[in-house]
Short mmCIF file of C-alpha atoms and ligand atoms in Angstrom, two decimals:
data_model
loop_
_atom_site.label_atom_id
_atom_site.label_comp_id
_atom_site.label_asym_id
_atom_site.label_seq_id
_atom_site.Cartn_x
_atom_site.Cartn_y
_atom_site.Cartn_z
CA UNK K 17 109.79 96.13 108.52
CA UNK K 18 109.85 93.04 106.27
CA UNK K 19 112.62 90.76 107.40
CA UNK K 20 112.34 87.14 106.24
CA UNK K 21 115.20 85.13 107.76
CA UNK K 22 116.05 81.51 108.54
CA UNK K 23 115.30 81.01 112.37
CA UNK K 24 118.42 78.82 112.64
CA UNK K 25 121.18 80.47 110.61
CA UNK K 26 119.79 83.95 109.95
CA UNK K 27 120.12 83.73 106.14
CA UNK K 28 117.76 85.80 104.09
CA UNK K 29 114.82 83.59 103.15
CA UNK K 30 112.53 83.98 100.15
CA UNK K 31 108.86 84.58 100.84
CA UNK K 32 108.05 81.32 99.04
CA UNK K 33 110.65 79.07 100.78
CA UNK K 34 109.88 75.78 102.56
CA UNK K 35 113.59 75.17 103.32
CA UNK K 36 116.46 77.48 104.09
CA UNK K 37 118.74 77.71 101.06
CA UNK K 38 121.73 78.11 103.28
CA UNK K 39 121.35 75.53 106.01
CA UNK K 40 118.55 73.25 104.76
CA UNK K 41 116.23 73.79 107.78
CA UNK K 42 112.55 73.07 107.03
CA UNK K 43 110.87 76.48 107.64
CA UNK K 44 107.26 77.64 107.80
CA UNK K 45 105.88 81.16 107.73
CA UNK K 46 103.92 82.24 110.79
CA UNK K 47 101.32 84.44 109.17
CA UNK K 48 100.35 86.69 112.16
CA UNK K 49 103.91 87.73 112.93
CA UNK K 50 105.14 87.36 109.29
CA UNK K 51 108.31 85.60 110.42
CA UNK K 52 109.81 82.17 109.56
CA UNK K 53 109.96 79.39 112.15
CA UNK K 54 111.11 75.75 112.16
CA UNK K 55 108.40 73.60 110.61
CA UNK K 56 108.69 70.01 111.93
CA UNK K 57 105.78 67.68 110.97
CA UNK K 58 104.67 67.43 114.60
CA UNK K 59 104.44 71.20 114.83
CA UNK K 60 106.28 73.72 117.06
CA UNK K 61 105.50 76.41 119.53
CA UNK K 62 105.27 80.04 118.35
CA UNK K 63 104.30 82.80 120.82
CA UNK K 64 102.88 80.31 123.29
CA UNK K 65 100.75 78.40 120.82
CA UNK K 66 101.22 75.27 118.77
CA UNK K 67 101.52 75.64 114.99
CA UNK K 68 101.64 72.93 112.32
CA UNK K 69 102.78 73.06 108.66
CA UNK K 70 99.81 73.58 106.32
CA UNK K 71 98.26 70.42 104.84
CA UNK K 72 99.09 71.77 101.36
CA UNK K 73 102.79 71.79 102.08
CA UNK K 74 103.27 69.02 99.51
CA UNK K 75 101.85 71.52 97.03
CA UNK K 76 104.37 74.16 98.11
CA UNK K 77 102.31 76.05 100.75
CA UNK K 78 104.81 77.22 103.41
CA UNK K 79 102.42 78.79 105.93
CA UNK K 80 101.81 77.46 109.40
CA UNK K 81 98.36 76.70 110.77
CA UNK K 82 97.48 77.14 114.51
CA UNK K 83 96.63 73.79 116.16
CA UNK K 84 93.50 75.02 117.82
CA UNK K 85 92.00 76.40 114.58
CA UNK K 86 90.54 72.96 113.91
CA UNK K 87 91.71 73.14 110.27
CA UNK K 88 94.29 71.12 108.39
CA UNK K 89 95.18 73.97 106.10
CA UNK K 90 96.45 77.53 106.70
CA UNK K 91 94.56 80.79 106.67
CA UNK K 92 95.62 81.45 103.00
CA UNK K 93 94.50 78.05 101.79
CA UNK K 94 91.14 78.30 103.72
CA UNK K 95 90.38 81.53 101.91
CA UNK K 96 90.15 79.45 98.71
CA UNK K 97 86.44 78.71 98.40
CA UNK K 98 86.61 76.71 95.16
CA UNK K 99 89.52 74.77 93.71
CA UNK K 100 89.99 72.23 90.93
CA UNK K 101 88.64 68.70 91.43
CA UNK K 102 90.99 66.06 92.82
CA UNK K 103 92.59 64.27 89.85
CA UNK K 104 92.70 67.37 87.69
CA UNK K 105 96.44 67.36 87.95
CA UNK K 106 97.25 70.11 85.51
CA UNK K 107 94.86 72.50 87.22
CA UNK K 108 96.12 71.52 90.68
CA UNK K 109 99.72 72.30 89.59
CA UNK K 110 98.47 75.67 88.34
CA UNK K 111 96.71 76.10 91.78
CA UNK K 112 100.02 75.51 93.58
CA UNK K 113 101.91 78.23 91.68
CA UNK K 114 98.94 80.59 91.77
CA UNK K 115 98.64 80.09 95.56
CA UNK K 116 102.19 81.46 95.98
CA UNK K 117 101.02 84.72 94.49
CA UNK K 118 97.95 84.66 96.72
CA UNK K 119 100.09 84.27 99.85
CA UNK K 120 102.32 87.14 98.72
CA UNK K 121 99.14 89.28 98.31
CA UNK K 122 97.87 88.33 101.79
CA UNK K 123 101.17 89.06 103.46
CA UNK K 124 101.23 92.47 101.83
CA UNK K 125 97.65 93.17 102.92
CA UNK K 126 98.72 92.26 106.50
CA UNK K 127 101.75 94.59 106.24
CA UNK K 128 99.43 97.42 105.23
CA UNK K 129 97.08 96.47 108.07
CA UNK K 130 94.10 95.95 105.75
CA UNK K 131 91.34 93.84 107.36
CA UNK K 132 90.77 90.46 105.82
CA UNK K 133 87.57 88.89 107.04
CA UNK K 134 87.05 85.41 105.53
CA UNK K 135 84.13 84.31 103.39
CA UNK K 136 83.43 81.37 105.69
CA UNK K 137 82.91 83.67 108.74
CA UNK K 138 80.59 86.26 107.21
CA UNK K 139 78.50 86.94 104.11
CA UNK K 140 80.56 89.17 101.86
CA UNK K 141 83.92 88.17 103.43
CA UNK K 142 86.95 87.74 101.27
CA UNK K 143 87.31 84.43 99.39
CA UNK K 144 88.87 83.08 96.26
CA UNK K 145 87.52 80.77 93.57
CA UNK K 146 90.68 79.46 91.95
CA UNK K 147 89.53 77.44 88.92
CA UNK K 148 90.71 76.83 85.48
CA UNK K 149 89.01 77.55 82.07
CA UNK K 150 90.91 74.52 80.82
CA UNK K 151 89.04 72.17 83.18
CA UNK K 152 86.11 70.24 81.86
CA UNK K 153 82.86 72.13 82.19
CA UNK K 154 84.38 75.29 83.67
CA UNK K 155 83.64 78.74 82.37
CA UNK K 156 85.85 81.15 84.21
CA UNK K 157 85.82 84.96 84.12
CA UNK K 158 88.32 86.80 86.29
CA UNK K 159 86.51 89.19 88.55
CA UNK K 160 85.11 90.07 91.95
CA UNK K 161 81.55 89.82 93.27
CA UNK K 162 80.40 90.07 96.92
CA UNK K 163 83.78 89.34 98.36
CA UNK K 164 84.65 86.44 96.12
CA UNK K 165 87.57 86.92 93.80
CA UNK K 166 87.66 84.55 90.75
CA UNK K 167 90.95 83.80 89.10
CA UNK K 168 91.49 81.70 85.98
CA UNK K 169 94.30 79.31 86.83
CA UNK K 170 94.91 78.77 83.01
CA UNK K 171 96.47 82.25 83.05
CA UNK K 172 99.36 80.85 85.15
CA UNK K 173 100.51 79.13 81.94
CA UNK K 174 102.99 81.61 80.48
CA UNK K 175 102.16 81.02 76.80
CA UNK K 176 98.44 81.47 77.39
CA UNK K 177 98.76 84.62 79.56
CA UNK K 178 101.37 86.15 77.26
CA UNK K 179 99.10 85.62 74.21
CA UNK K 180 96.32 87.40 76.04
CA UNK K 181 98.58 90.24 77.06
CA UNK K 182 99.66 90.80 73.46
CA UNK K 183 96.20 90.52 71.96
CA UNK K 184 94.85 93.02 74.53
CA UNK K 185 97.77 95.37 73.97
CA UNK K 186 98.70 95.43 77.63
CA UNK K 187 102.19 96.29 78.81
CA UNK K 188 101.96 94.16 81.91
CA UNK K 189 99.99 91.05 82.83
CA UNK K 190 100.82 88.72 85.75
CA UNK K 191 98.90 86.50 88.16
CA UNK K 192 100.00 88.68 91.09
CA UNK K 193 98.68 91.67 89.18
CA UNK K 194 95.33 89.97 88.75
CA UNK K 195 95.14 89.30 92.47
CA UNK K 196 96.04 92.94 93.30
CA UNK K 197 93.51 94.33 90.83
CA UNK K 198 90.65 92.07 92.01
CA UNK K 199 91.14 92.73 95.73
CA UNK K 200 91.09 96.36 94.74
CA UNK K 201 87.46 95.82 93.75
CA UNK K 202 86.83 94.07 97.06
CA UNK K 203 88.40 96.87 99.12
CA UNK K 204 86.63 99.56 97.18
CA UNK K 205 83.39 97.80 98.03
CA UNK K 206 84.04 97.40 101.80
CA UNK K 207 86.24 100.41 102.57
CA UNK K 208 84.91 103.07 100.22
CA UNK K 209 81.38 102.28 98.88
CA UNK K 210 80.07 101.44 102.38
CA UNK K 211 81.73 104.47 103.99
CA UNK K 212 81.92 108.28 103.85
CA UNK K 213 84.88 107.99 101.41
CA UNK K 214 82.50 107.42 98.52
CA UNK K 215 81.82 111.12 97.65
CA UNK K 216 85.50 111.96 97.20
CA UNK K 217 85.96 108.67 95.36
CA UNK K 218 83.23 109.62 92.89
CA UNK K 219 84.84 113.01 92.32
CA UNK K 220 88.19 111.47 91.45
CA UNK K 221 87.19 108.25 89.60
CA UNK K 222 83.71 109.00 88.44
CA UNK K 223 80.36 107.57 89.45
CA UNK K 224 80.53 103.86 89.91
CA UNK K 225 76.76 103.55 89.57
CA UNK K 226 77.18 103.99 85.75
CA UNK K 227 76.10 100.88 83.89
CA UNK K 228 78.94 98.32 83.87
CA UNK K 229 77.42 96.32 81.02
CA UNK K 230 77.35 99.39 78.79
CA UNK K 231 80.92 100.29 79.77
CA UNK K 232 82.20 96.88 78.80
CA UNK K 233 80.44 97.04 75.45
CA UNK K 234 81.78 100.52 74.73
CA UNK K 235 85.34 99.60 75.77
CA UNK K 236 85.53 96.57 73.54
CA UNK K 237 83.85 98.42 70.65
CA UNK K 238 85.72 101.73 70.74
CA UNK K 239 88.77 101.15 72.95
CA UNK K 240 90.18 103.79 75.34
CA UNK K 241 89.87 107.54 74.55
CA UNK K 242 92.84 108.84 72.59
CA UNK K 243 94.00 111.05 75.47
CA UNK K 244 93.74 108.36 78.13
CA UNK K 245 97.39 108.80 79.21
CA UNK K 246 96.51 112.27 80.61
CA UNK K 247 93.99 110.83 83.11
CA UNK K 248 94.43 107.12 83.60
CA UNK K 249 97.14 104.65 84.56
CA UNK K 250 96.03 102.14 81.84
CA UNK K 251 93.65 101.84 78.97
CA UNK K 252 91.67 99.23 80.97
CA UNK K 253 91.20 101.79 83.74
CA UNK K 254 89.16 104.03 81.36
CA UNK K 255 86.41 101.37 81.05
CA UNK K 256 84.50 102.11 84.21
CA UNK K 257 85.17 103.93 87.57
CA UNK K 258 85.41 100.53 89.26
CA UNK K 259 88.21 99.51 86.94
CA UNK K 260 89.96 102.80 87.45
CA UNK K 261 89.96 102.36 91.24
CA UNK K 262 91.08 98.70 90.97
CA UNK K 263 93.96 99.60 88.63
CA UNK K 264 95.10 102.34 90.94
CA UNK K 265 94.81 99.95 93.98
CA UNK K 266 96.91 97.33 92.11
CA UNK K 267 99.52 99.91 91.24
CA UNK K 268 99.64 101.10 94.81
CA UNK K 269 100.35 97.46 95.92
CA UNK K 270 103.03 97.15 93.11
CA UNK K 271 104.83 100.23 94.41
CA UNK K 272 104.50 99.31 98.08
CA UNK K 273 105.84 95.82 97.63
CA UNK K 274 108.73 96.87 95.46
CA UNK K 275 109.74 99.66 97.77
CA UNK K 276 109.40 97.36 100.69
CA UNK K 277 111.75 94.79 99.09
CA UNK K 278 114.21 97.56 98.26
CA UNK K 279 114.11 98.86 101.79
CA UNK K 280 114.54 95.45 103.34
CA UNK K 281 117.62 94.92 101.15
CA UNK K 282 119.11 98.22 102.23
CA UNK K 283 119.05 99.53 98.71
CA UNK K 284 119.95 103.23 98.25
CA UNK K 285 120.44 105.04 94.98
CA UNK K 286 123.13 107.75 95.08
CA UNK K 287 124.02 110.71 92.95
CA UNK K 288 122.69 112.78 90.11
CA UNK K 289 122.47 109.80 87.84
CA UNK K 290 119.12 108.58 89.24
CA UNK K 291 117.55 111.99 89.92
CA UNK K 292 115.87 113.58 86.93
CA UNK K 293 115.33 117.31 86.62
CA UNK K 294 111.71 117.10 87.85
CA UNK K 295 112.79 116.12 91.32
CA UNK K 296 114.10 118.22 94.16
CA UNK K 297 117.66 119.20 93.20
CA UNK K 298 118.79 119.03 96.78
CA UNK K 299 118.16 115.35 97.04
CA UNK K 300 121.35 113.35 96.64
CA UNK K 301 120.01 109.92 97.38
CA UNK K 302 116.86 107.85 97.20
CA UNK K 303 116.42 105.56 100.21
CA UNK K 304 113.21 103.65 100.29
CA UNK K 305 111.50 103.60 103.77
CA UNK K 306 110.51 100.54 105.66
CA UNK K 307 107.00 101.88 105.85
CA UNK K 308 105.08 104.66 104.16
CA UNK K 309 102.19 104.52 106.62
CA UNK K 310 103.09 107.97 107.95
CA UNK K 311 104.31 109.40 104.69
CA UNK K 312 102.34 111.19 102.01
CA UNK K 313 101.77 109.72 98.57
CA UNK K 314 103.93 112.54 97.12
CA UNK K 315 106.80 111.30 99.33
CA UNK K 316 106.20 107.69 98.28
CA UNK K 317 106.28 108.80 94.62
CA UNK K 318 109.50 110.78 95.20
CA UNK K 319 111.09 107.46 96.06
CA UNK K 320 109.16 105.35 93.66
CA UNK K 321 109.76 107.22 90.41
CA UNK K 322 113.58 107.29 90.39
CA UNK K 323 113.63 103.69 91.74
CA UNK K 324 111.26 102.42 88.99
CA UNK K 325 113.31 104.23 86.35
CA UNK K 326 116.44 102.55 87.72
CA UNK K 327 114.83 99.05 87.76
CA UNK K 328 113.69 99.59 84.18
CA UNK K 329 117.32 100.21 83.21
CA UNK K 330 118.35 97.06 85.11
CA UNK K 331 115.73 95.02 83.21
CA UNK K 332 116.95 96.41 79.89
CA UNK K 333 120.46 95.42 80.85
CA UNK K 334 119.15 91.85 80.89
CA UNK K 335 117.20 92.25 77.63
CA UNK K 336 113.85 92.22 79.44
CA UNK K 337 110.92 94.58 79.22
CA UNK K 338 110.65 97.42 81.69
CA UNK K 339 109.94 96.32 85.24
CA UNK K 340 107.38 99.16 85.55
CA UNK K 341 106.14 100.06 82.06
CA UNK K 342 103.86 102.91 83.22
CA UNK K 343 103.96 106.68 83.71
CA UNK K 344 102.31 108.56 86.57
CA UNK K 345 100.70 111.78 85.46
CA UNK K 346 99.22 114.27 88.06
CA UNK K 347 95.65 113.03 87.69
CA UNK K 348 96.78 109.53 88.45
CA UNK K 349 98.94 110.70 91.38
CA UNK K 350 95.83 112.29 92.88
CA UNK K 351 93.97 108.96 92.58
CA UNK K 352 96.85 107.08 94.11
CA UNK K 353 96.89 109.61 96.95
CA UNK K 354 93.28 108.71 97.62
CA UNK K 355 94.01 105.05 97.69
CA UNK K 356 96.95 105.73 100.10
CA UNK K 357 94.78 107.75 102.51
CA UNK K 358 92.03 105.09 102.48
CA UNK K 359 94.57 102.39 103.21
CA UNK K 360 96.20 104.38 105.97
CA UNK K 361 92.80 105.14 107.55
CA UNK K 362 91.65 101.57 107.40
CA UNK K 363 94.52 99.91 109.24
CA UNK K 364 93.59 97.35 111.92
CA UNK K 365 95.96 95.92 114.54
CA UNK K 366 95.41 92.24 113.73
CA UNK K 367 94.66 92.01 109.98
CA UNK K 368 95.19 88.19 109.77
CA UNK K 369 93.27 86.35 112.49
CA UNK K 370 94.74 82.97 111.64
ZN1 ZN T 20 119.30 78.46 107.64
ZN1 ZN T 21 98.39 76.68 103.12
#
């Protein structure tokens, strides 16, 4: 269960907070238990060990770091392998906002029990190159290779990212979405391609050994097939089996996080108004669960689809675009079910070893 609260007054605390909005207490997030604790400069004891605020707290990092880790920065910050040079103020500001999305991603991976083994402990471990294409001498392509996820910090600038979204014809483009997509590549690599899951994966998504270079050229020359909506979650997913898996993985994380937030807030949707005719007519409420670890993907989607439709109406009430501008056809539901089973089977007890 996700339950972020101030340790002093009990007020609900945002995942990004460094202070409690209600009582002003300086708080820090203890990454292994995923709970907030007081964060005095000299540190504090949590579960019998001493924890300090992360050295990047002046840049907005609210995680705690274990005193005996020998590091001045937290687990999330240490996963960053490359970052902008000191003095590159604009890029460092972009790093700070982007790191908030990275921490959200890592907390979610921990909730799902997905193993995160750092790049500095083993070859092929997970790491992040967070650099900006606007910095002198940098050429940045968002992507994943051998455990390292590269993110272009310039995309955290709204005008730049939005211009890309429009020119690429995408309904949704966010920094959090980039993180979720790119770790999808990482987890396909470690949890599927190196295991017995690969055969079923190829049946559903296609053979990932197909030339990626040819796939890119074809995609940018011809675009997606006309009937892509019958088989894929997005046009980009049609490019190559790797992209299809990464897109489905990202969507799985979108759904899981949104359902988790709804469940933590006690949200329930009542009545016929939210249930369309395709759903079980005996259902009279949609109540998101605290965890879907023991549920099927079909059960998750039974909650997700009416909830997403409801949030889309909420956004429209504010003159905003749909929260979830996607449809889930049967072929995509089968791919999502595969992702769900891989995630459930890959759970480890201590996903973050801070
Ligand atoms: Zn408080
Ligand atoms: Zn940190």
